[in-house]
Structures are given as structure tokens and as C-alpha cells.
Coordinates of C-alpha atoms in Angstrom, one line a residue:
V184 CA -17.4 -12.2 12.4
R185 CA -16.1 -11.6 8.8
G186 CA -13.7 -14.4 10.1
Y187 CA -11.8 -12.4 12.4
R188 CA -12.1 -13.2 16.1
V189 CA -13.8 -10.8 17.8
E190 CA -14.2 -9.6 21.5
P191 CA -17.3 -7.2 22.1
G192 CA -15.9 -6.3 25.4
E193 CA -12.5 -4.7 24.0
V194 CA -15.0 -2.6 21.8
E195 CA -17.2 -1.4 24.5
I196 CA -14.2 -0.5 26.7
A197 CA -13.1 1.9 23.5
L198 CA -16.6 3.4 23.3
L199 CA -16.6 3.8 26.6
A200 CA -13.3 5.6 26.8
R201 CA -14.7 8.4 24.8
P202 CA -16.1 11.7 26.7
G203 CA -20.0 11.5 26.8
V204 CA -20.4 7.9 26.5
T205 CA -22.2 6.6 29.8
G206 CA -23.2 3.2 28.5
A207 CA -21.9 0.5 25.8
A208 CA -22.9 -3.0 24.4
V209 CA -21.4 -4.6 21.6
I210 CA -23.3 -8.1 19.9
A211 CA -22.6 -10.0 16.7
R212 CA -25.7 -10.0 14.4
E213 CA -26.1 -11.0 10.5
Q214 CA -22.5 -11.5 10.7
A215 CA -21.5 -8.0 11.9
L216 CA -20.9 -6.1 14.9
V217 CA -23.9 -4.1 16.3
G218 CA -22.8 -1.6 18.7
Y219 CA -25.7 0.1 21.2
V220 CA -24.0 3.6 23.1
V221 CA -26.0 5.4 25.8
T222 CA -24.5 9.5 25.2
D223 CA -24.9 12.8 26.2
D224 CA -26.0 15.2 23.5
S225 CA -22.0 16.2 23.1
V226 CA -21.1 12.8 21.3
T227 CA -22.7 12.4 17.6
V228 CA -22.6 8.9 16.1
P229 CA -20.7 9.5 13.1
E230 CA -18.2 11.0 15.0
L231 CA -18.4 7.8 17.5
R232 CA -17.6 6.1 14.5
A233 CA -14.6 7.7 13.6
D234 CA -13.0 7.7 16.8
L235 CA -13.4 3.8 17.0
A236 CA -11.8 4.1 13.2
A237 CA -9.0 5.5 14.6
R238 CA -8.4 3.4 17.6
L239 CA -9.6 0.0 16.8
P240 CA -8.7 -2.3 13.5
A241 CA -11.2 -2.1 10.8
H242 CA -12.9 -5.3 12.0
L243 CA -13.6 -4.2 15.4
V244 CA -15.5 -1.2 14.5
P245 CA -18.7 -1.9 14.7
S246 CA -20.9 -1.7 11.3
V247 CA -23.9 0.2 13.1
L248 CA -24.0 2.1 16.3
V249 CA -27.6 2.3 17.7
R250 CA -28.4 5.1 20.3
L251 CA -30.1 4.5 23.3
E252 CA -31.6 6.3 26.3
R253 CA -30.4 3.4 28.3
L254 CA -29.5 -0.1 28.1
P255 CA -32.0 -2.9 28.9
L256 CA -31.0 -5.0 32.3
T257 CA -32.8 -7.7 33.7
A258 CA -33.7 -8.0 37.2
N259 CA -30.6 -9.3 38.3
G260 CA -29.0 -5.8 36.8
K261 CA -27.0 -7.6 34.1
L262 CA -27.1 -6.5 30.2
D263 CA -30.5 -8.2 28.7
H264 CA -29.5 -9.3 25.0
R265 CA -32.7 -10.0 24.0
A266 CA -34.7 -6.7 24.9
L267 CA -31.8 -4.9 22.7
P268 CA -33.8 -3.3 19.7
A269 CA -33.5 -5.0 16.2
V270 CA -31.3 -3.4 13.5
D271 CA -32.4 -3.7 9.9
S272 CA -30.3 -6.3 8.1
R273 CA -29.8 -4.1 5.2
A274 CA -28.0 -1.3 7.8
V275 CA -26.0 -4.2 9.2
L276 CA -24.8 -5.8 5.8
G277 CA -23.7 -1.9 4.9
A278 CA -25.9 -1.9 2.1
D279 CA -26.7 2.1 3.3
Q280 CA -23.6 3.9 4.3
S281 CA -24.2 7.7 2.9
S282 CA -25.2 8.5 6.4
H283 CA -21.7 7.4 7.7
F284 CA -20.0 9.9 5.7
L285 CA -17.9 12.2 7.8
P286 CA -15.8 14.4 6.1
P287 CA -11.8 14.8 7.3
R288 CA -11.4 16.5 10.7
T289 CA -7.8 17.2 11.2
D290 CA -5.1 18.7 8.9
A291 CA -3.6 14.9 8.9
E292 CA -6.9 13.8 7.8
E293 CA -7.3 16.3 5.1
L294 CA -3.9 15.6 4.0
I295 CA -4.5 12.0 3.4
A296 CA -7.7 12.6 1.7
E297 CA -6.3 14.5 -0.7
V298 CA -3.8 12.3 -1.4
W299 CA -6.2 9.1 -1.2
T300 CA -8.7 10.9 -3.7
D301 CA -5.9 11.3 -6.3
V302 CA -4.3 8.3 -5.9
L303 CA -8.2 6.5 -6.4
G304 CA -9.4 9.2 -8.9
L305 CA -12.3 10.3 -6.4
D306 CA -14.3 13.0 -5.3
K307 CA -14.0 12.8 -1.9
A308 CA -13.1 10.6 1.0
G309 CA -14.3 10.4 4.4
A310 CA -12.9 9.7 7.6
L311 CA -14.5 6.3 8.1
D312 CA -13.5 4.9 4.7
D313 CA -11.5 1.9 3.9
F314 CA -8.9 2.6 1.3
F315 CA -9.5 -1.0 0.0
D316 CA -13.0 -0.7 0.1
L317 CA -12.5 2.4 -2.2
G318 CA -10.8 0.2 -4.9
G319 CA -6.9 0.5 -3.2
H320 CA -4.8 -2.4 -3.9
S321 CA -1.3 -2.8 -3.0
L322 CA 0.1 -0.9 -5.8
L323 CA -2.0 2.2 -5.1
A324 CA -0.8 1.6 -1.3
T325 CA 2.7 1.8 -2.9
R326 CA 1.6 5.4 -4.4
V327 CA 0.1 6.8 -1.4
V328 CA 3.2 6.5 0.9
A329 CA 5.2 7.6 -2.3
R330 CA 3.1 10.7 -2.6
I331 CA 3.1 11.3 1.4
A332 CA 7.1 10.8 1.2
A333 CA 7.2 13.6 -1.6
T334 CA 4.9 16.0 0.4
T335 CA 6.1 15.5 3.9
E336 CA 9.3 13.9 3.8
L337 CA 8.2 11.3 5.7
A338 CA 8.8 7.5 5.4
V339 CA 5.6 5.8 6.0
P340 CA 5.8 1.6 6.0
L341 CA 3.6 0.4 3.3
R342 CA 2.2 -2.2 6.1
T343 CA 0.7 0.8 8.3
L344 CA -2.0 1.2 5.6
F345 CA -2.8 -2.3 5.8
T346 CA -3.2 -2.2 9.4
H347 CA -4.8 1.2 9.3
R348 CA -7.5 0.7 6.6
T349 CA -9.7 3.9 7.4
L350 CA -8.8 7.3 6.6
A351 CA -8.9 8.4 10.3
A352 CA -6.6 5.5 11.3
F353 CA -4.3 5.9 8.9
A354 CA -4.0 9.6 9.5
A355 CA -3.8 8.9 13.2
A356 CA -0.9 6.6 12.5
V357 CA 0.9 9.3 10.1
E358 CA 0.7 11.8 12.8
D359 CA 2.3 9.4 15.0
L360 CA 5.0 8.7 12.9
L361 CA 5.6 12.4 12.5
V362 CA 5.8 13.1 15.9
A363 CA 8.4 10.6 16.0
D364 CA 10.3 11.5 13.6
L365 CA 10.5 15.3 14.8
E366 CA 11.2 14.0 18.1
A367 CA 14.1 12.3 17.0
M368 CA 15.3 14.9 15.1
S369 CA 18.6 17.3 16.3
D370 CA 17.8 20.7 16.9
E371 CA 19.7 21.9 13.8
A372 CA 17.4 19.4 11.4
A373 CA 14.4 20.4 13.1
E374 CA 15.2 24.5 12.6
R375 CA 16.1 23.1 9.0
L376 CA 12.6 21.5 8.2
L377 CA 10.8 24.7 10.0
S378 CA 12.8 27.1 8.0
T379 CA 11.9 25.1 4.9
E380 CA 8.1 25.1 5.7
R381 CA 8.1 28.6 6.6
N382 CA 9.8 29.5 3.1
R383 CA 6.9 27.2 1.3
S384 CA 4.3 29.2 3.3
S385 CA 5.6 32.5 1.8
A386 CA 6.1 31.7 -1.6

């Protein structure tokens, strides 16, 4: 799919790991992945896409997710691929992405969204947005990690943005790096950092 080797089963496992998802099937159509899911009312499709974007490489996130009441099965109890509903090719090709916009949901995502919109000159950036699809390139990626370093004093490797292209995935990676950085700090260094943050907040 799009030049990548894709294992649909890997995506299905990620979908089923989300609480509220009771069934999942992923197939390739129109050179893109389409996911079919059975969920309870606690799960929304945009949230599910954002969750996948934070956990999987961009090429493994289905272009379209279709909610079903149940997965069609053959008489032998196996998934009936032919009975899966067809999907509008325009949706598969990403012609209409407006319904997939999901605002930043965490402090980390809000921070990254602020950096991205400033660096890219955009009005907004959502959790599902891909940095490079928004117009990013290597020079702008360098500016992003520099801005993060200036804001958080965290050195984010440039390659992180290339391997975690969506805002949700990149924010999660930055959070992981920050946690690891804090855990490696001495108690004195951590206290100095907390003191600095308290002073900034009270200023």
C-alpha cells in the first residue's frame, strides 16, 4: 500500500486494544487501508483514528474507518471480505478529510499544535494531521525541534518527527522523551526545574 509493506493484522490488533472496540477488520482498497470496526457508544471514529495515529506509523493508519453493527461472517465463522460494505473511493483517496479533524486533546498535543501552526504559518493543526502533509520539510522540522528545545529545554532528535509524522504520534513521542529525561535527573536538578516552572507560572 503506497509503497509500504502492510500487515493488516497488526492494525487490527491495535484497534482491538482500544477499550470499547469489540471487532475489527482491515483490508487494502484503492491503494489505501480501510478499517471496519464494531464498537460501543464510548468510542468515536475521530478518537479511534487519533489513537492509532499515536501508536502506529502513518502508513498503517487506515485512510477510512467504517463503523459496523457486526462483522460479516461466512458459514464457517470466518470474516466474509466480500460482504464488507464498499467505501466511496473519494474518501479512500482522502479527498474529504474535513470530518477527520480532531483538535489537540492533551497538554503535549496543544504544545505541539502551537509550535506547528507557528512554524508552518497555519491557523490550526489537529491530532490527526501529518506534519509533512501540512507543508513541512526538513528545514521546518529543524525549526520545530528548536522551538521545543527553547520551550521545554528538551532535546528532541530530528528523526523523531520523521518517524512520528502525525501530531498525536509526535506529541506522544515528545512526552516519552520528557518522562525519560525527568527520570534521569538528579533530585536537585528536578527541584531546580520545578522551581523554575513555579516562578514562570507566578510571573
